[in-house]
Coordinates of C-alpha atoms and ligand atoms in Angstrom, one line a residue:
M102 CA 100.8 72.6 76.2
T103 CA 100.6 72.8 71.9
S104 CA 100.8 76.8 70.4
E105 CA 98.1 75.9 68.1
L106 CA 95.5 76.2 70.9
F107 CA 96.3 80.8 70.3
S108 CA 94.7 81.5 66.6
A109 CA 93.0 85.2 66.8
E110 CA 89.8 83.0 65.4
A111 CA 90.0 81.6 69.1
I112 CA 90.6 84.7 71.4
I113 CA 89.6 87.9 70.0
L114 CA 86.7 88.9 69.7
P115 CA 85.5 92.1 67.3
Q116 CA 83.2 94.2 70.1
G117 CA 85.5 92.6 73.0
G118 CA 86.9 95.4 74.9
P119 CA 90.5 96.1 75.0
L120 CA 93.3 93.6 72.9
Y121 CA 95.1 92.9 75.2
L122 CA 93.1 92.8 78.0
Q123 CA 90.9 89.6 75.8
L124 CA 93.7 88.3 75.8
K125 CA 94.5 87.7 79.2
R126 CA 91.5 86.2 79.8
W127 CA 91.6 83.6 77.5
I128 CA 95.1 82.8 79.0
E129 CA 94.1 83.3 82.4
D130 CA 90.5 81.1 81.1
A131 CA 92.8 77.6 79.2
V132 CA 94.8 78.1 82.9
A133 CA 91.6 77.5 84.8
R134 CA 90.5 74.6 82.6
G135 CA 93.8 73.5 82.8
A136 CA 94.0 73.5 78.9
I137 CA 97.9 75.1 80.2
K138 CA 98.9 73.8 82.3
P139 CA 102.0 75.5 85.1
G140 CA 105.2 75.0 84.3
D141 CA 104.2 75.0 80.5
A142 CA 105.9 77.9 78.4
L143 CA 104.2 80.5 75.9
P144 CA 104.6 80.8 72.7
S145 CA 107.9 83.6 72.3
E146 CA 105.8 87.5 72.2
R147 CA 106.9 87.4 68.1
D148 CA 104.9 84.0 67.8
L149 CA 101.7 85.0 70.0
A150 CA 102.1 88.5 68.3
A151 CA 101.7 86.6 65.5
K152 CA 99.4 84.4 65.8
V153 CA 97.0 85.9 67.7
E154 CA 96.9 88.5 64.8
V155 CA 97.7 91.9 67.3
S156 CA 100.5 93.8 68.4
R157 CA 103.9 92.7 70.5
V158 CA 102.8 95.4 72.7
T159 CA 99.8 94.1 72.5
V160 CA 101.0 90.5 73.9
R161 CA 103.9 92.2 76.1
K162 CA 100.7 94.4 78.3
A163 CA 99.0 90.6 78.7
V164 CA 102.2 88.8 79.8
Q165 CA 103.5 91.7 82.4
H166 CA 99.3 91.9 83.9
L167 CA 99.5 88.2 84.3
V168 CA 103.0 88.1 86.0
R169 CA 102.1 90.8 88.0
D170 CA 98.7 88.1 89.7
G171 CA 101.3 85.7 89.6
L172 CA 99.6 83.1 87.2
L173 CA 102.9 83.6 84.5
I174 CA 106.1 83.8 85.7
Q175 CA 108.9 84.6 83.2
R176 CA 112.2 83.6 83.6
H177 CA 115.3 86.1 82.0
G178 CA 117.1 84.3 78.4
S179 CA 113.9 81.0 79.1
G180 CA 110.9 82.4 78.2
T181 CA 107.1 82.8 80.0
F182 CA 105.6 79.8 81.8
V183 CA 102.6 79.3 83.7
A184 CA 103.5 79.6 87.1
P185 CA 103.2 76.6 90.0
Q186 CA 99.6 77.3 91.0
Q187 CA 99.6 77.5 94.5
S188 CA 96.6 75.9 96.2
R189 CA 94.7 79.0 97.7
V190 CA 94.9 79.1 101.8
E191 CA 91.3 79.6 102.9
Q192 CA 91.7 81.7 106.4
S193 CA 88.2 81.5 108.5
L194 CA 87.7 84.9 110.0
S195 CA 85.2 83.5 113.1
Q196 CA 88.0 82.0 115.2
L197 CA 91.4 83.8 117.1
T198 CA 94.0 81.0 116.2
S199 CA 97.8 81.9 115.6
F200 CA 99.7 81.3 112.4
T201 CA 101.2 78.1 113.4
E202 CA 97.6 76.9 114.6
D203 CA 96.0 77.8 111.2
M204 CA 99.2 76.4 109.4
A205 CA 99.1 73.0 111.0
R206 CA 94.9 72.2 110.8
R207 CA 96.2 72.2 106.5
G208 CA 99.1 70.2 107.4
M209 CA 101.0 72.9 106.3
A210 CA 104.1 72.6 107.8
V211 CA 105.5 76.8 109.1
R212 CA 108.7 77.7 110.0
A213 CA 109.8 81.5 110.0
I214 CA 112.6 84.3 109.3
W215 CA 113.1 86.9 112.1
L216 CA 113.3 90.7 110.1
D217 CA 113.7 91.9 113.7
R218 CA 112.9 91.4 117.1
G219 CA 114.2 94.3 120.9
I220 CA 112.8 96.1 122.7
Y221 CA 112.2 100.1 121.3
D222 CA 110.8 103.2 122.4
P223 CA 107.3 102.5 121.1
S224 CA 105.7 104.5 118.2
P225 CA 102.6 106.9 119.2
D226 CA 100.5 104.4 117.2
E227 CA 101.9 101.8 119.5
T228 CA 101.9 104.2 122.7
V229 CA 97.9 104.7 121.8
I230 CA 97.0 100.7 121.2
L231 CA 99.0 99.4 123.4
G232 CA 97.7 101.6 126.1
L233 CA 101.7 102.4 127.1
S234 CA 103.1 105.0 129.8
P235 CA 105.7 107.3 129.0
G236 CA 108.8 105.7 129.2
D237 CA 107.0 102.0 128.8
R238 CA 108.7 100.7 126.3
V239 CA 107.1 98.4 123.7
A240 CA 108.8 94.1 122.3
R241 CA 108.9 94.8 119.0
V242 CA 108.8 90.9 116.7
A243 CA 108.3 90.8 112.6
R244 CA 109.0 87.5 111.1
L245 CA 109.2 86.7 107.2
R246 CA 105.9 83.3 107.7
L247 CA 106.8 80.5 105.0
S248 CA 104.9 77.4 104.4
G249 CA 108.0 75.3 103.1
D250 CA 110.2 77.4 100.8
M251 CA 106.8 79.7 99.8
P252 CA 106.3 83.3 101.4
L253 CA 102.7 83.3 102.9
A254 CA 103.0 86.7 105.2
I255 CA 104.6 88.9 106.7
E256 CA 103.9 89.8 110.5
R257 CA 105.4 92.9 112.3
A258 CA 104.2 92.3 115.9
A259 CA 104.6 94.9 119.0
L260 CA 103.5 94.3 122.4
S261 CA 104.8 96.5 125.9
A262 CA 108.2 95.4 126.6
E263 CA 106.1 94.8 130.0
T264 CA 104.1 91.5 128.2
L265 CA 107.3 90.6 126.7
P266 CA 110.4 91.7 128.5
D267 CA 112.7 88.6 126.5
P268 CA 111.2 88.8 123.0
G269 CA 114.2 87.4 121.4
S270 CA 113.4 84.1 124.0
V271 CA 109.9 83.6 121.4
G272 CA 110.3 80.4 120.0
S273 CA 108.2 79.0 116.5
S274 CA 104.4 80.5 118.1
L275 CA 103.8 83.8 119.8
Y276 CA 101.0 82.3 120.8
S277 CA 102.4 79.4 122.3
H278 CA 104.6 82.0 124.4
L279 CA 101.8 84.7 125.2
D280 CA 100.3 81.8 126.5
K281 CA 103.5 80.0 128.8
T282 CA 103.2 83.3 130.0
G283 CA 99.5 83.8 130.6
N284 CA 99.2 86.9 128.1
R285 CA 97.5 84.5 125.4
P286 CA 95.0 87.1 123.6
V287 CA 91.4 85.8 124.5
R288 CA 89.0 88.4 121.8
A289 CA 90.6 90.6 119.1
I290 CA 89.6 93.4 116.3
Q291 CA 90.8 92.7 113.2
R292 CA 91.1 95.0 109.7
I293 CA 91.5 93.4 106.3
R294 CA 92.6 96.3 103.7
A295 CA 94.1 95.6 100.3
A296 CA 96.9 97.4 99.0
N297 CA 99.8 97.4 96.7
L298 CA 103.0 95.2 97.4
E299 CA 105.4 98.0 98.0
E300 CA 109.3 96.8 97.2
N301 CA 110.4 96.0 100.7
D302 CA 107.3 93.7 100.9
A303 CA 107.3 91.9 97.7
R304 CA 111.3 91.0 98.0
L305 CA 110.5 89.6 101.2
L306 CA 107.5 88.1 99.7
E307 CA 108.7 86.6 96.2
I308 CA 106.1 88.4 93.9
P309 CA 106.6 91.1 92.3
V310 CA 106.2 95.0 93.0
G311 CA 102.3 96.1 92.7
A312 CA 101.1 92.3 93.3
A313 CA 97.9 92.8 95.1
A314 CA 97.9 91.7 99.3
L315 CA 95.9 91.7 101.8
H316 CA 97.1 94.7 104.8
I317 CA 95.8 93.3 108.2
E318 CA 95.8 94.7 111.4
R319 CA 94.6 92.7 114.7
I320 CA 94.4 94.3 117.7
A321 CA 94.2 91.9 121.0
Y322 CA 92.7 92.1 124.3
L323 CA 92.8 89.8 127.3
P324 CA 89.9 88.6 129.4
S325 CA 90.9 91.8 131.4
G326 CA 90.1 94.0 128.2
K327 CA 93.3 95.8 128.1
V328 CA 95.2 94.9 124.5
V329 CA 98.6 92.2 125.0
E330 CA 98.9 92.7 121.0
L331 CA 98.7 95.3 117.9
T332 CA 99.6 92.5 115.0
R333 CA 100.0 94.6 110.8
S334 CA 100.3 91.9 108.5
V335 CA 100.5 91.4 105.0
Y336 CA 99.5 88.4 103.1
R337 CA 100.3 87.2 100.1
G338 CA 96.6 87.7 98.0
D339 CA 98.2 85.1 95.1
T340 CA 97.5 83.1 98.7
Y341 CA 95.1 84.2 100.8
D342 CA 91.4 83.7 100.4
F343 CA 89.8 85.0 104.0
V344 CA 86.3 83.8 104.4
A345 CA 83.5 84.9 106.9
E346 CA 80.5 83.1 108.0
L347 CA 77.8 85.3 107.7
R348 CA 74.4 84.2 109.7
V349 CA 70.5 86.3 110.0
G350 CA 71.4 88.7 113.5
E351 CA 68.7 88.5 116.5
A352 CA 67.2 91.5 115.1
A353 CA 65.9 90.6 111.9
R354 CA 65.1 86.9 112.9
K355 CA 62.2 88.4 115.2
Ligands
GLP170 C1 98.3 85.4 112.9 C2 98.0 86.7 113.7 C3 98.4 87.1 114.7 C4 99.8 86.9 115.6 C5 99.6 85.5 115.1 C6 100.4 84.5 115.9 O1 99.0 85.5 112.1 N1 97.4 87.7 112.6 O2 98.1 88.7 114.8 O3 100.8 87.2 116.2 O4 98.5 85.2 114.6 O5 101.0 83.1 115.8 P1 102.2 82.5 116.0 O6 101.6 81.7 117.3 O7 101.8 80.9 115.5 O8 103.8 83.2 115.5

Protein backbone atom coordinates (compact mmCIF):
# COMPACT_ATOMS: atom_id res chain seq x y z
CA MET A 1 0.00 0.00 0.00
CA THR A 2 1.36 3.42 -0.84
CA SER A 3 0.93 5.97 1.94
CA GLU A 4 0.59 8.56 -0.84
CA LEU A 5 -3.01 7.38 -0.92
CA PHE A 6 -3.57 9.43 2.20
CA SER A 7 -3.92 13.17 1.66
CA ALA A 8 -6.15 15.90 3.06
CA GLU A 9 -7.49 16.65 -0.43
CA ALA A 10 -8.54 13.04 -0.94
CA ILE A 11 -10.11 12.57 2.46
CA ILE A 12 -11.33 15.71 4.17
CA LEU A 13 -14.36 17.62 2.89
CA PRO A 14 -15.01 21.05 4.45
CA GLN A 15 -18.70 20.30 5.18
CA GLY A 16 -18.10 16.57 5.55
CA GLY A 17 -18.88 16.24 9.26
CA PRO A 18 -16.59 15.18 12.12
CA LEU A 19 -13.03 14.70 10.84
CA TYR A 20 -12.51 11.32 12.51
CA LEU A 21 -15.68 10.03 10.83
CA GLN A 22 -14.56 11.29 7.45
CA LEU A 23 -11.18 9.54 7.89
CA LYS A 24 -12.91 6.37 9.16
CA ARG A 25 -15.27 6.28 6.18
CA TRP A 26 -12.43 6.93 3.78
CA ILE A 27 -10.43 3.99 5.14
CA GLU A 28 -13.54 1.73 5.06
CA ASP A 29 -14.11 2.70 1.43
CA ALA A 30 -10.44 2.21 0.52
CA VAL A 31 -10.61 -1.35 1.96
CA ALA A 32 -13.93 -2.02 0.20
CA ARG A 33 -12.53 -0.98 -3.20
CA GLY A 34 -9.24 -2.80 -2.60
CA ALA A 35 -7.01 0.29 -2.56
CA ILE A 36 -5.70 -0.98 0.73
CA LYS A 37 -5.67 -4.71 1.33
CA PRO A 38 -5.84 -7.11 4.29
CA GLY A 39 -2.41 -7.25 5.92
CA ASP A 40 -1.39 -3.78 4.70
CA ALA A 41 0.15 -1.55 7.37
CA LEU A 42 -1.33 1.90 7.92
CA PRO A 43 1.07 4.83 8.21
CA SER A 44 1.88 5.65 11.83
CA GLU A 45 -0.50 7.92 13.74
CA ARG A 46 1.97 10.80 13.46
CA ASP A 47 2.49 10.33 9.70
CA LEU A 48 -1.24 9.91 9.05
CA ALA A 49 -2.02 13.07 11.02
CA ALA A 50 0.58 14.99 9.01
CA LYS A 51 -0.61 13.62 5.65
CA VAL A 52 -4.29 14.22 6.27
CA GLU A 53 -3.62 17.50 8.13
CA VAL A 54 -5.65 16.51 11.17
CA SER A 55 -4.71 16.06 14.83
CA ARG A 56 -3.30 12.81 16.18
CA VAL A 57 -6.37 12.60 18.41
CA THR A 58 -8.57 12.58 15.30
CA VAL A 59 -6.50 9.78 13.74
CA ARG A 60 -6.52 7.81 16.98
CA LYS A 61 -10.31 8.09 17.26
CA ALA A 62 -10.87 6.95 13.65
CA VAL A 63 -8.49 4.01 14.12
CA GLN A 64 -10.08 3.00 17.45
CA HIS A 65 -13.50 2.83 15.79
CA LEU A 66 -12.15 0.74 12.92
CA VAL A 67 -10.40 -1.62 15.34
CA ARG A 68 -13.64 -2.00 17.30
CA ASP A 69 -15.48 -2.77 14.04
CA GLY A 70 -12.87 -5.40 13.18
CA LEU A 71 -11.62 -3.70 10.00
CA LEU A 72 -8.20 -2.84 11.47
CA ILE A 73 -6.04 -4.70 13.98
CA GLN A 74 -3.30 -3.23 16.16
CA ARG A 75 -0.16 -5.24 16.88
CA HIS A 76 1.71 -3.92 19.88
CA GLY A 77 5.06 -2.52 18.84
CA SER A 78 4.50 -3.09 15.13
CA GLY A 79 1.59 -0.89 14.13
CA THR A 80 -1.92 -0.92 12.70
CA PHE A 81 -2.89 -3.26 9.90
CA VAL A 82 -5.94 -4.00 7.76
CA ALA A 83 -7.52 -7.10 9.35
CA PRO A 84 -7.88 -10.33 7.39
CA GLN A 85 -11.34 -10.10 5.86
CA GLN A 86 -13.41 -13.09 6.92
CA SER A 87 -15.98 -13.87 4.25
CA ARG A 88 -19.37 -13.27 5.81
CA VAL A 89 -21.53 -16.25 6.66
CA GLU A 90 -25.11 -15.87 5.38
CA GLN A 91 -27.43 -17.77 7.66
CA SER A 92 -30.91 -18.56 6.37
CA LEU A 93 -33.72 -17.96 8.82
CA SER A 94 -36.23 -20.25 7.18
CA GLN A 95 -34.70 -23.64 7.89
CA LEU A 96 -34.38 -25.31 11.30
CA THR A 97 -30.83 -26.51 10.98
CA SER A 98 -27.94 -27.23 13.29
CA PHE A 99 -24.69 -25.28 13.41
CA THR A 100 -22.87 -28.32 12.01
CA GLU A 101 -25.28 -28.54 9.06
CA ASP A 102 -25.11 -24.80 8.37
CA MET A 103 -21.33 -24.87 8.22
CA ALA A 104 -21.17 -28.15 6.31
CA ARG A 105 -23.36 -26.57 3.61
CA ARG A 106 -20.66 -23.93 3.22
CA GLY A 107 -17.88 -26.46 3.16
CA MET A 108 -16.63 -25.07 6.46
CA ALA A 109 -15.14 -27.56 8.90
CA VAL A 110 -16.30 -26.81 12.41
CA ARG A 111 -15.05 -27.75 15.81
CA ALA A 112 -16.06 -26.86 19.32
CA ILE A 113 -14.35 -26.05 22.57
CA TRP A 114 -16.46 -27.19 25.51
CA LEU A 115 -17.05 -24.34 27.94
CA ASP A 116 -19.38 -26.26 30.22
CA ARG A 117 -21.51 -29.38 30.29
CA GLY A 118 -23.33 -30.88 33.21
CA ILE A 119 -26.56 -31.38 35.12
CA TYR A 120 -27.71 -28.44 37.24
CA ASP A 121 -30.62 -27.08 39.22
CA PRO A 122 -32.58 -25.07 36.69
CA SER A 123 -32.80 -21.27 36.70
CA PRO A 124 -36.33 -19.80 36.90
CA ASP A 125 -36.08 -19.03 33.17
CA GLU A 126 -35.12 -22.58 32.28
CA THR A 127 -37.87 -23.97 34.51
CA VAL A 128 -40.56 -21.87 32.83
CA ILE A 129 -39.38 -22.19 29.22
CA LEU A 130 -38.55 -25.92 29.37
CA GLY A 131 -41.72 -26.59 31.37
CA LEU A 132 -39.85 -28.31 34.18
CA SER A 133 -41.58 -29.56 37.35
CA PRO A 134 -40.27 -28.98 40.91
CA GLY A 135 -37.21 -31.20 41.46
CA ASP A 136 -36.51 -31.59 37.75
CA ARG A 137 -32.94 -30.86 36.72
CA VAL A 138 -31.48 -29.22 33.61
CA ALA A 139 -28.68 -30.33 31.31
CA ARG A 140 -26.48 -27.49 30.09
CA VAL A 141 -24.02 -27.71 27.20
CA ALA A 142 -21.97 -24.60 26.41
CA ARG A 143 -19.54 -24.48 23.51
CA LEU A 144 -17.30 -22.09 21.66
CA ARG A 145 -17.85 -22.92 18.01
CA LEU A 146 -15.01 -22.42 15.59
CA SER A 147 -14.32 -22.77 11.90
CA GLY A 148 -10.65 -23.67 11.68
CA ASP A 149 -9.06 -21.41 14.31
CA MET A 150 -11.66 -18.70 13.87
CA PRO A 151 -14.20 -18.47 16.74
CA LEU A 152 -17.62 -17.81 15.23
CA ALA A 153 -20.13 -18.22 18.03
CA ILE A 154 -20.74 -19.12 21.67
CA GLU A 155 -23.70 -21.45 22.23
CA ARG A 156 -25.25 -22.10 25.64
CA ALA A 157 -27.95 -24.75 25.39
CA ALA A 158 -30.28 -25.99 28.13
CA LEU A 159 -32.46 -29.09 27.92
CA SER A 160 -34.31 -31.11 30.53
CA ALA A 161 -32.06 -33.70 32.20
CA GLU A 162 -34.70 -36.25 31.23
CA THR A 163 -34.04 -35.46 27.53
CA LEU A 164 -30.25 -35.29 27.97
CA PRO A 165 -29.31 -37.32 31.07
CA ASP A 166 -25.61 -37.46 30.07
CA PRO A 167 -24.36 -34.19 28.56
CA GLY A 168 -20.86 -35.70 28.49
CA SER A 169 -22.02 -38.10 25.79
CA VAL A 170 -22.77 -35.30 23.28
CA GLY A 171 -20.21 -35.48 20.47
CA SER A 172 -19.64 -32.82 17.82
CA SER A 173 -23.33 -32.22 17.15
CA LEU A 174 -26.12 -31.77 19.71
CA TYR A 175 -28.81 -32.26 17.06
CA SER A 176 -27.27 -35.51 15.83
CA HIS A 177 -27.27 -36.70 19.44
CA LEU A 178 -30.93 -35.66 19.88
CA ASP A 179 -31.75 -37.35 16.57
CA LYS A 180 -30.42 -40.64 17.95
CA THR A 181 -32.66 -40.40 21.00
CA GLY A 182 -35.71 -39.28 19.00
CA ASN A 183 -35.59 -35.79 20.48
CA ARG A 184 -34.54 -33.71 17.52
CA PRO A 185 -36.63 -30.51 17.34
CA VAL A 186 -38.90 -29.92 14.33
CA ARG A 187 -39.88 -26.30 14.93
CA ALA A 188 -38.34 -23.33 16.71
CA ILE A 189 -38.92 -19.71 17.62
CA GLN A 190 -35.76 -17.68 17.23
CA ARG A 191 -35.22 -14.18 18.56
CA ILE A 192 -32.27 -12.15 17.28
CA ARG A 193 -31.08 -8.95 18.87
CA ALA A 194 -27.96 -6.85 18.50
CA ALA A 195 -25.74 -6.20 21.50
CA ASN A 196 -22.23 -5.11 22.30
CA LEU A 197 -19.93 -7.79 23.59
CA GLU A 198 -19.05 -8.03 27.25
CA GLU A 199 -15.56 -8.93 28.37
CA ASN A 200 -15.87 -12.69 28.76
CA ASP A 201 -17.63 -13.31 25.44
CA ALA A 202 -15.34 -10.84 23.61
CA ARG A 203 -12.30 -12.71 24.89
CA LEU A 204 -13.75 -16.06 23.77
CA LEU A 205 -14.64 -14.70 20.31
CA GLU A 206 -11.27 -12.91 20.07
CA ILE A 207 -12.77 -9.56 19.19
CA PRO A 208 -12.65 -6.29 21.14
CA VAL A 209 -14.95 -5.68 24.13
CA GLY A 210 -17.95 -3.63 22.97
CA ALA A 211 -17.81 -5.01 19.41
CA ALA A 212 -21.18 -5.66 17.77
CA ALA A 213 -22.63 -9.16 18.16
CA LEU A 214 -25.88 -10.96 17.47
CA HIS A 215 -27.62 -12.55 20.42
CA ILE A 216 -29.89 -15.36 19.35
CA GLU A 217 -32.36 -17.17 21.55
CA ARG A 218 -33.80 -20.37 20.10
CA ILE A 219 -36.70 -22.18 21.75
CA ALA A 220 -37.15 -25.46 19.90
CA TYR A 221 -40.10 -27.86 19.94
CA LEU A 222 -40.76 -31.55 19.43
CA PRO A 223 -43.62 -32.68 17.13
CA SER A 224 -45.74 -32.97 20.30
CA GLY A 225 -45.32 -29.24 20.91
CA LYS A 226 -43.12 -29.84 23.98
CA VAL A 227 -40.14 -27.49 24.34
CA VAL A 228 -36.98 -29.56 24.03
CA GLU A 229 -34.25 -26.88 23.80
CA LEU A 230 -33.51 -23.37 25.02
CA THR A 231 -30.31 -22.05 23.48
CA ARG A 232 -28.80 -18.63 23.84
CA SER A 233 -26.04 -17.97 21.32
CA VAL A 234 -23.71 -15.06 20.65
CA TYR A 235 -22.58 -14.75 17.02
CA ARG A 236 -19.79 -12.45 15.83
CA GLY A 237 -21.32 -9.37 14.22
CA ASP A 238 -18.39 -9.01 11.82
CA THR A 239 -18.91 -12.45 10.31
CA TYR A 240 -22.61 -13.25 10.26
CA ASP A 241 -25.58 -12.08 8.19
CA PHE A 242 -28.95 -13.60 8.97
CA VAL A 243 -31.06 -13.72 5.83
CA ALA A 244 -34.84 -14.08 5.87
CA GLU A 245 -36.85 -14.69 2.71
CA LEU A 246 -40.03 -12.67 2.82
CA ARG A 247 -43.17 -13.36 0.80
CA VAL A 248 -46.45 -11.49 0.33
CA GLY A 249 -48.97 -13.05 2.71
CA GLU A 250 -52.16 -14.88 1.51
CA ALA A 251 -54.32 -11.97 2.73
CA ALA A 252 -52.30 -9.42 0.76
CA ARG A 253 -52.48 -11.63 -2.35
CA LYS A 254 -56.35 -11.54 -2.45
C1 LIG B 1 -27.70 -23.98 15.99
C2 LIG B 1 -28.74 -23.44 16.96
C3 LIG B 1 -28.70 -24.06 18.32
C4 LIG B 1 -28.54 -25.56 18.24
C5 LIG B 1 -27.31 -25.88 17.40
C6 LIG B 1 -27.09 -27.37 17.26
O1 LIG B 1 -26.54 -23.30 16.11
N1 LIG B 1 -28.64 -21.99 17.07
O2 LIG B 1 -29.88 -23.72 19.00
O3 LIG B 1 -28.41 -26.10 19.54
O4 LIG B 1 -27.49 -25.36 16.12
O5 LIG B 1 -25.95 -27.53 16.50
P1 LIG B 1 -25.08 -28.86 16.52
O6 LIG B 1 -26.02 -29.96 16.19
O7 LIG B 1 -24.05 -28.63 15.47
O8 LIG B 1 -24.51 -29.00 17.86
